[in-house]
Amino acid sequence: MELKPLTENDLETIRPLLAYSQERFNDYTIGSVYMWRHSYQIEFAIVDNTLIVKEEYEPGKFAFLFPVGAQVEKALDEIDAYSLAKRELPAFYATSEKDHALLMAHYCHFHCLSDRGWSDYLYLLSDLRDLPGKKYDSKRHNAHRFWKDNPNAEYHILEKKDLPLFSEFETAFLAENEGRDISQEEFDLAREMLTKFEIIPAKVGYFTLNGKVIGFTLGEVKGDTVYLHVEKALHQYPGIYQALESRYLQDFPAEVVYVNREEDVNNPGLREAKLQLHPTAILDKVFFEVLSPIDLVKELPLLTGERVVLAPLQEKEYEDFALLNRDVELNRYWGYNYRYDLPDGVEADARYFAQDLQKDFQNKNEVSWIIHDLSGAFLGQVVLFDFSADQGAEIGIRLKKEAQKKGYAQEAVKLVMGYAKEGLALHYLNYESFLENAPSIAVAEKMGFSGIYQDRLKIHFRKDLV
């Protein structure tokens, strides 16, 4: 997958794919993606008619918009492969409850975060247009006051020839808001949206008084919703915001039912203003963060050393693997007795142990390689498991009796350590050994693990990989 920066020339390409989303989140509109493309270094790719959008939400931290299009699962696989190659863990912003369920089915180790400041405010268009009933008394009064105080105000739909009028408005707006939480950068974004309104396409409505612009609204229709991307007006004209929005919404057809007024970004004043307009719904969004790189691995690589080869379990090795699992004396040092886990009425045959291993890999509880010598003979097993949220895991190894004390364990651990560091970008590995298992303790020490604590049964080791 190759991501590329979003440009004006790409908008017609991504527009039909964004339309796949049935969510009324602002994040899935052309205007939002285009407006913030520089601020968040937005890049995109299209995989099998499915749109993938990536943004930098903090310096050095990236997240994807949930894929939209015909092949969502394949797009997620592409994101996984891309992230694994980049040694990054994927995250997804602006996910809905439905998206969240699909992501939970795709990943095993994750964290979810919701913030009230990310939620979009959704209103009935007819409410904001007509300001009906007692609950809108004050807003209706404000709009009436504007018209009473400014009977000569005129409403216009923006055409390209009108753009020079907005230069003087910008100067007046910035002067009026000097010292408030309104930046030049914010207005630069609004200006660009105005000058490029035709390519979105956006509908811009504005008021003039005595030939000068005193306020404007810029919105985009997608499905049954109009998204208000920019609203700017001069406060020296009380009631202008209510009057402008009400008038702006009068020209939309009946099939446009809702208005999305976007987030409040945890601004108390903005939140209060949005709540006073009585939203019909507050659209909560979830930030979904994958916690372990093992979730991105679809199949294990072949790891080859000077004397051993590590590979996934093959069907021809099922019986050897079963013998390894059924050796109760050997597995005393593995901390495992198969009889304790065997369900009632189930036979501990070769297929049982193989299926159990496959299930662990599918659920990303552990990943396991079979250790072979260079002739292909079965020697044992090495495992990564207990993956942690801080980029760690535990490594374990067991060899059949005939393969012990020949240096195979040390080489197998070294190969897996290399994959854990270079392939998975893990930060550390844990290793533990029973106190009486001297060969296992020797492997840990030779491979640079340090004992971090000891209990009455085991020594617990750790090795940092970064």
Coordinates of C-alpha atoms in Angstrom, one line a residue:
M1 CA 0.0 0.0 0.0
E2 CA 1.4 3.4 -1.0
L3 CA -0.1 6.4 0.7
K4 CA 0.2 9.8 -0.9
P5 CA -0.7 13.4 0.2
L6 CA -4.2 14.5 -0.6
T7 CA -4.4 17.2 -3.3
E8 CA -7.2 19.2 -4.9
N9 CA -7.0 16.8 -7.9
D10 CA -7.9 13.8 -5.8
L11 CA -11.2 15.1 -4.5
E12 CA -13.3 13.6 -7.3
T13 CA -11.6 10.3 -6.8
I14 CA -12.3 10.0 -3.1
R15 CA -15.8 11.6 -3.1
P16 CA -17.7 8.4 -4.2
L17 CA -15.8 6.3 -1.7
L18 CA -16.6 8.7 1.2
A19 CA -20.2 8.3 0.2
Y20 CA -20.0 4.6 1.3
S21 CA -20.0 5.7 5.0
Q22 CA -23.5 5.8 6.5
E23 CA -22.2 7.6 9.5
R24 CA -23.1 11.3 9.9
F25 CA -19.7 12.1 11.2
N26 CA -18.1 15.3 9.9
D27 CA -14.9 13.3 9.4
Y28 CA -16.3 11.5 6.3
T29 CA -16.9 14.7 4.3
I30 CA -14.8 16.1 1.5
G31 CA -14.7 19.5 3.2
S32 CA -13.3 18.1 6.4
V33 CA -10.7 15.9 4.8
Y34 CA -9.6 18.7 2.4
M35 CA -9.7 21.5 5.0
W36 CA -7.4 19.7 7.5
R37 CA -5.1 18.0 4.9
H38 CA -2.1 20.2 5.8
S39 CA -2.7 20.5 9.6
Y40 CA -2.9 16.8 10.0
Q41 CA -0.6 15.8 7.1
I42 CA -3.4 13.7 5.6
E43 CA -2.5 10.9 3.2
F44 CA -4.6 8.4 1.4
A45 CA -4.6 5.2 -0.6
I46 CA -7.3 3.3 -2.5
V47 CA -7.2 -0.5 -2.2
D48 CA -9.8 -2.6 -4.1
N49 CA -12.2 0.4 -4.4
T50 CA -11.8 1.1 -0.7
L51 CA -10.5 4.4 0.7
I52 CA -7.8 4.5 3.4
V53 CA -7.1 7.9 5.0
K54 CA -4.2 8.5 7.4
E55 CA -3.6 11.6 9.5
E56 CA -1.0 12.7 12.0
Y57 CA -3.0 13.7 15.1
E58 CA 0.0 14.5 17.2
P59 CA 3.6 14.9 16.2
G60 CA 4.9 11.5 15.3
K61 CA 1.5 9.8 16.0
F62 CA -0.8 8.6 13.3
A63 CA -4.3 7.2 13.0
F64 CA -6.5 6.0 10.2
L65 CA -10.1 6.8 9.3
F66 CA -12.1 3.6 9.4
P67 CA -11.9 2.3 5.7
V68 CA -14.8 3.1 3.5
G69 CA -15.6 1.2 0.3
A70 CA -16.3 -2.3 -1.0
Q71 CA -13.5 -4.3 0.8
V72 CA -13.1 -3.1 4.3
E73 CA -11.5 -6.3 5.7
K74 CA -8.9 -6.3 2.9
A75 CA -8.2 -2.6 3.6
L76 CA -7.6 -3.5 7.3
D77 CA -5.2 -6.2 6.2
E78 CA -3.3 -3.6 4.1
I79 CA -3.2 -1.2 7.0
D80 CA -1.8 -4.0 9.2
A81 CA 0.9 -4.8 6.6
Y82 CA 1.8 -1.1 6.2
S83 CA 2.0 -0.6 10.0
L84 CA 4.1 -3.7 10.5
A85 CA 6.6 -2.6 7.8
K86 CA 6.7 0.9 9.3
R87 CA 7.1 -0.5 12.9
E88 CA 4.0 1.4 13.9
L89 CA 0.9 0.3 15.7
P90 CA -2.3 1.4 13.9
A91 CA -5.0 3.5 15.5
F92 CA -8.4 4.5 14.1
Y93 CA -10.2 7.8 14.8
A94 CA -13.8 8.7 14.5
T95 CA -15.1 5.1 14.7
S96 CA -18.8 4.5 15.3
E97 CA -20.3 1.7 17.3
K98 CA -20.6 -0.4 14.2
D99 CA -17.0 0.2 13.1
H100 CA -15.9 -0.5 16.7
A101 CA -17.5 -4.0 16.6
L102 CA -15.7 -4.8 13.3
L103 CA -12.3 -3.6 14.7
M104 CA -12.8 -5.7 17.9
A105 CA -13.3 -8.8 15.6
H106 CA -10.2 -8.0 13.6
Y107 CA -7.8 -7.2 16.5
C108 CA -7.2 -8.9 19.9
H109 CA -5.2 -6.4 21.9
F110 CA -6.6 -2.9 21.8
H111 CA -7.6 0.2 23.8
C112 CA -10.6 2.4 23.2
L113 CA -10.9 6.0 24.2
S114 CA -13.8 8.4 23.9
D115 CA -13.8 12.1 24.5
R116 CA -16.9 14.3 24.7
G117 CA -15.0 17.1 22.8
W118 CA -14.8 14.9 19.7
S119 CA -18.6 14.4 19.4
D120 CA -20.5 16.0 16.6
Y121 CA -23.8 17.8 17.3
L122 CA -26.7 16.8 15.0
Y123 CA -29.8 18.9 14.7
L124 CA -33.0 18.8 12.8
L125 CA -32.7 21.2 9.9
S126 CA -36.2 22.4 10.4
D127 CA -35.5 23.4 14.0
L128 CA -32.5 25.5 13.2
R129 CA -34.2 27.0 10.2
D130 CA -37.6 27.9 11.8
L131 CA -36.5 28.2 15.5
P132 CA -40.0 26.9 16.6
G133 CA -41.6 26.7 20.0
K134 CA -40.7 27.9 23.4
K135 CA -37.3 26.2 23.6
Y136 CA -36.1 28.5 20.8
D137 CA -37.6 31.7 22.2
S138 CA -34.3 33.4 22.9
K139 CA -32.7 32.3 19.5
R140 CA -35.8 33.5 17.6
H141 CA -35.7 36.8 19.5
N142 CA -32.0 37.2 18.6
A143 CA -32.7 36.6 14.9
H144 CA -35.6 39.1 15.0
R145 CA -33.4 41.7 16.7
F146 CA -30.8 41.4 13.9
W147 CA -33.4 42.0 11.2
K148 CA -34.9 44.9 13.2
D149 CA -31.6 46.6 13.8
N150 CA -30.3 45.9 10.3
P151 CA -33.3 46.2 7.9
N152 CA -31.0 46.9 5.0
A153 CA -28.9 43.7 5.4
E154 CA -29.0 41.5 2.3
Y155 CA -28.5 37.8 2.0
H156 CA -26.4 36.3 -0.9
I157 CA -25.3 33.0 -2.3
L158 CA -21.6 33.2 -3.0
E159 CA -20.3 33.3 -6.5
K160 CA -16.7 33.3 -7.5
K161 CA -16.8 37.0 -8.5
D162 CA -17.9 37.9 -5.0
L163 CA -14.7 36.6 -3.3
P164 CA -12.8 40.0 -3.2
L165 CA -15.6 41.3 -0.8
F166 CA -14.3 39.0 1.9
S167 CA -10.8 40.6 2.3
E168 CA -12.2 43.5 4.3
F169 CA -14.4 41.2 6.4
E170 CA -11.3 39.2 7.4
T171 CA -9.6 42.3 8.6
A172 CA -12.7 43.4 10.6
F173 CA -13.2 39.9 12.0
L174 CA -9.6 39.4 13.2
A175 CA -9.6 42.9 14.8
E176 CA -12.9 42.2 16.6
N177 CA -11.5 38.9 18.0
E178 CA -8.0 40.1 18.9
G179 CA -7.0 38.4 22.1
R180 CA -9.7 35.7 21.9
D181 CA -9.2 32.0 21.1
I182 CA -9.2 32.6 17.4
S183 CA -6.0 32.2 15.5
Q184 CA -4.8 33.5 12.1
E185 CA -4.3 29.8 11.2
E186 CA -8.0 29.1 11.8
F187 CA -9.0 32.0 9.6
D188 CA -6.5 30.9 7.0
L189 CA -8.3 27.6 6.8
A190 CA -11.6 29.3 6.5
R191 CA -10.3 31.6 3.7
E192 CA -9.0 28.6 1.7
M193 CA -12.4 26.9 2.1
L194 CA -14.0 30.1 0.7
T195 CA -11.7 30.4 -2.2
K196 CA -12.1 26.7 -3.1
F197 CA -15.8 26.4 -2.3
E198 CA -16.6 25.3 -5.9
I199 CA -14.4 22.2 -5.8
I200 CA -15.9 20.7 -2.6
P201 CA -18.6 21.7 -3.6
A202 CA -19.8 23.9 -0.8
K203 CA -22.7 26.3 -0.5
V204 CA -21.8 29.6 1.0
G205 CA -24.4 32.1 2.2
Y206 CA -23.4 35.5 3.4
F207 CA -24.9 38.8 4.7
T208 CA -23.8 42.2 3.5
L209 CA -24.7 45.6 5.0
N210 CA -24.0 48.7 3.0
G211 CA -22.1 46.6 0.5
K212 CA -19.7 45.1 3.1
V213 CA -19.7 41.4 4.2
I214 CA -20.6 41.0 7.9
G215 CA -20.9 37.2 8.2
F216 CA -21.0 34.0 6.2
T217 CA -21.8 30.3 6.5
L218 CA -20.1 27.5 4.5
G219 CA -21.6 24.1 4.4
E220 CA -21.6 20.8 2.4
V221 CA -24.4 18.4 1.7
K222 CA -23.7 14.6 2.0
G223 CA -26.7 12.3 2.0
D224 CA -29.5 13.7 4.2
T225 CA -27.2 16.1 6.1
V226 CA -25.7 19.5 5.7
Y227 CA -22.3 19.9 7.4
L228 CA -21.5 23.4 8.6
H229 CA -17.8 23.6 8.2
V230 CA -17.3 27.4 8.7
E231 CA -19.4 30.0 10.4
K232 CA -18.0 33.5 10.8
A233 CA -19.7 36.8 11.7
L234 CA -19.1 40.1 13.3
H235 CA -20.4 40.2 16.9
Q236 CA -21.0 44.0 16.6
Y237 CA -24.3 42.9 15.0
P238 CA -26.3 41.1 17.8
G239 CA -28.3 38.1 16.6
I240 CA -26.4 37.8 13.4
Y241 CA -25.4 34.1 13.9
Q242 CA -29.0 33.0 14.5
A243 CA -30.3 35.1 11.6
L244 CA -27.6 33.9 9.2
E245 CA -28.0 30.2 10.0
S246 CA -31.8 30.4 9.8
R247 CA -31.7 32.1 6.5
Y248 CA -28.9 29.8 5.1
L249 CA -31.0 26.7 5.8
Q250 CA -34.1 27.9 4.0
D251 CA -32.7 27.0 0.6
F252 CA -32.1 23.3 1.1
P253 CA -34.5 20.7 -0.4
A254 CA -36.8 18.5 1.7
E255 CA -34.5 15.5 1.5
V256 CA -31.9 17.3 3.6
V257 CA -33.2 16.6 7.1
Y258 CA -30.2 17.1 9.4
V259 CA -27.5 19.7 10.2
N260 CA -24.2 18.6 11.6
R261 CA -22.5 21.5 13.5
E262 CA -19.4 19.5 14.3
E263 CA -17.4 19.2 17.6
D264 CA -17.1 21.6 20.5
V265 CA -13.4 20.5 21.1
N266 CA -14.1 20.8 24.9
N267 CA -14.5 24.5 24.7
P268 CA -17.0 25.3 27.5
G269 CA -18.5 28.4 25.7
L270 CA -18.8 26.5 22.4
R271 CA -20.4 23.5 24.1
E272 CA -23.0 25.7 25.9
A273 CA -23.8 27.4 22.6
K274 CA -24.3 24.1 20.8
L275 CA -26.4 22.7 23.6
Q276 CA -28.6 25.7 23.6
L277 CA -29.6 24.9 20.1
H278 CA -31.1 21.6 21.3
P279 CA -29.4 18.9 19.3
T280 CA -31.5 15.9 18.3
A281 CA -28.4 13.7 18.8
I282 CA -24.8 13.9 20.0
L283 CA -22.7 11.6 17.8
D284 CA -20.0 10.0 19.9
K285 CA -16.8 8.8 18.3
V286 CA -14.3 6.2 19.6
F287 CA -10.5 6.3 19.1
F288 CA -9.5 2.7 18.7
E289 CA -5.8 1.9 19.3
V290 CA -4.1 -1.4 18.7
L291 CA -1.7 -2.3 21.5
S292 CA 0.4 -5.2 20.2
P293 CA 2.2 -5.7 16.9
I294 CA 1.4 -9.4 17.1
D295 CA -2.2 -8.5 16.0
L296 CA -0.8 -7.4 12.7
V297 CA 0.9 -10.7 11.9
K298 CA -1.1 -12.9 9.5
E299 CA 1.5 -15.7 9.2
L300 CA 4.8 -16.4 10.9
P301 CA 8.1 -16.0 9.0
L302 CA 10.6 -18.8 8.6
L303 CA 13.6 -18.1 10.8
T304 CA 16.9 -19.7 9.8
G305 CA 20.1 -20.0 11.9
E306 CA 23.4 -21.8 11.6
R307 CA 22.0 -25.0 13.1
V308 CA 18.3 -24.7 13.5
V309 CA 15.3 -23.6 11.4
L310 CA 12.1 -22.2 13.0
A311 CA 8.8 -22.7 11.1
P312 CA 5.1 -22.9 11.9
L313 CA 3.8 -26.4 12.8
Q314 CA 3.1 -28.6 9.7
E315 CA 0.5 -31.4 9.6
K316 CA 3.2 -34.0 9.1
E317 CA 4.6 -32.9 12.6
Y318 CA 1.3 -33.2 14.5
E319 CA 2.3 -36.5 16.1
D320 CA 5.7 -35.2 17.2
F321 CA 4.1 -32.2 18.6
A322 CA 1.6 -34.3 20.5
L323 CA 4.4 -36.4 22.0
L324 CA 6.1 -33.2 23.2
N325 CA 2.8 -32.1 24.9
R326 CA 2.1 -35.5 26.4
D327 CA 5.5 -35.8 28.1
V328 CA 4.4 -34.9 31.6
E329 CA 8.0 -35.0 33.1
L330 CA 9.4 -32.8 30.4
N331 CA 6.5 -30.3 30.7
R332 CA 7.0 -30.0 34.5
Y333 CA 9.5 -27.2 33.6
W334 CA 7.1 -25.8 31.1
G335 CA 4.6 -25.3 33.9
Y336 CA 2.1 -27.4 31.9
N337 CA 0.2 -30.6 32.3
Y338 CA -2.2 -31.3 29.3
R339 CA -4.5 -33.4 31.5
Y340 CA -5.6 -30.3 33.4
D341 CA -6.7 -28.5 30.2
L342 CA -8.3 -31.5 28.4
P343 CA -12.1 -31.1 28.2
D344 CA -14.2 -34.0 29.4
G345 CA -14.8 -36.5 26.6
V346 CA -12.0 -35.2 24.4
E347 CA -9.1 -37.4 23.3
A348 CA -5.6 -35.9 23.6
D349 CA -4.7 -37.0 20.0
A350 CA -2.4 -35.2 17.6
R351 CA -5.1 -33.1 16.0
Y352 CA -6.3 -31.8 19.5
F353 CA -2.9 -30.3 20.3
A354 CA -2.5 -28.8 16.7
Q355 CA -5.9 -27.2 16.8
D356 CA -5.2 -25.7 20.3
L357 CA -2.0 -24.2 18.9
Q358 CA -3.8 -22.8 15.9
K359 CA -6.5 -21.3 18.1
D360 CA -3.9 -19.5 20.2
F361 CA -2.4 -18.0 17.1
Q362 CA -5.8 -16.9 15.7
N363 CA -6.6 -15.2 19.1
K364 CA -3.0 -13.8 19.2
N365 CA -2.5 -15.3 22.7
E366 CA 0.8 -16.7 21.6
V367 CA 2.8 -17.3 18.4
S368 CA 4.8 -20.5 18.1
W369 CA 7.6 -21.9 16.0
I370 CA 8.6 -25.5 15.7
I371 CA 12.4 -26.0 16.1
H372 CA 14.1 -28.2 13.5
D373 CA 17.7 -29.1 12.8
L374 CA 19.0 -28.4 9.3
S375 CA 17.8 -31.8 8.1
G376 CA 14.2 -30.9 9.1
A377 CA 14.1 -33.1 12.2
F378 CA 11.6 -32.1 14.9
L379 CA 13.5 -30.7 18.0
G380 CA 11.0 -28.7 20.0
Q381 CA 9.0 -25.5 20.3
V382 CA 9.7 -21.8 21.0
V383 CA 6.9 -19.4 21.9
L384 CA 6.2 -15.7 22.3
F385 CA 3.2 -15.0 24.5
D386 CA 1.8 -12.7 27.2
F387 CA 2.0 -9.6 24.9
S388 CA 1.8 -6.4 26.9
A389 CA 0.5 -2.9 26.2
D390 CA 4.0 -1.5 26.6
Q391 CA 5.4 -3.5 23.7
G392 CA 6.7 -6.5 25.6
A393 CA 6.2 -10.2 25.6
E394 CA 7.5 -13.4 27.2
I395 CA 9.5 -16.0 25.5
G396 CA 9.5 -19.7 26.3
I397 CA 11.2 -22.8 24.9
R398 CA 11.1 -26.5 25.3
L399 CA 13.1 -29.3 23.6
K400 CA 12.5 -33.0 23.4
K401 CA 15.0 -34.9 25.6
E402 CA 17.2 -36.0 22.8
A403 CA 17.7 -32.4 21.6
Q404 CA 18.7 -30.9 25.0
K405 CA 22.1 -29.6 26.0
K406 CA 23.3 -29.3 22.4
G407 CA 23.0 -25.5 22.0
Y408 CA 19.8 -25.6 20.0
A409 CA 17.8 -23.7 22.7
Q410 CA 20.3 -20.8 22.7
E411 CA 20.2 -20.4 18.9
A412 CA 16.4 -20.7 18.8
V413 CA 16.0 -18.0 21.4
K414 CA 18.4 -15.8 19.6
L415 CA 16.5 -16.1 16.3
V416 CA 13.2 -15.2 18.0
M417 CA 14.8 -12.3 19.9
G418 CA 15.9 -10.9 16.5
Y419 CA 12.4 -11.2 15.1
A420 CA 10.8 -9.7 18.2
K421 CA 13.1 -6.7 17.9
E422 CA 13.3 -6.2 14.1
G423 CA 10.0 -7.7 12.9
L424 CA 7.7 -6.7 15.8
A425 CA 9.5 -3.7 17.2
L426 CA 9.0 -5.1 20.8
H427 CA 10.8 -3.2 23.5
Y428 CA 11.6 -6.0 25.8
L429 CA 11.2 -9.7 26.5
N430 CA 10.6 -11.6 29.7
Y431 CA 11.8 -15.1 30.4
E432 CA 11.3 -17.3 33.5
S433 CA 12.8 -20.5 34.7
F434 CA 12.2 -22.9 37.6
L435 CA 15.0 -22.7 40.1
E436 CA 16.1 -26.3 39.6
N437 CA 16.2 -26.0 35.8
A438 CA 19.9 -25.1 35.5
P439 CA 20.1 -25.5 31.7
S440 CA 17.2 -23.0 31.2
I441 CA 18.8 -20.5 33.5
A442 CA 22.1 -20.9 31.6
V443 CA 20.3 -20.1 28.3
A444 CA 18.8 -16.9 29.8
E445 CA 22.1 -15.7 31.1
K446 CA 24.0 -16.5 27.9
M447 CA 21.4 -14.5 25.9
G448 CA 21.9 -11.4 28.0
F449 CA 18.7 -11.7 30.1
S450 CA 19.0 -10.1 33.6
G451 CA 17.3 -11.6 36.7
I452 CA 14.8 -9.0 38.0
Y453 CA 13.3 -11.0 40.8
Q454 CA 13.0 -14.5 42.3
D455 CA 10.1 -16.2 44.1
R456 CA 10.0 -19.6 45.8
L457 CA 9.7 -21.4 42.5
K458 CA 11.2 -19.4 39.7
I459 CA 13.7 -16.8 38.6
H460 CA 12.2 -14.0 36.4
F461 CA 14.4 -12.5 33.7
R462 CA 14.1 -9.5 31.4
K463 CA 16.0 -8.3 28.4
D464 CA 15.5 -4.8 26.8
L465 CA 15.5 -4.8 23.0
V466 CA 15.8 -1.1 22.5

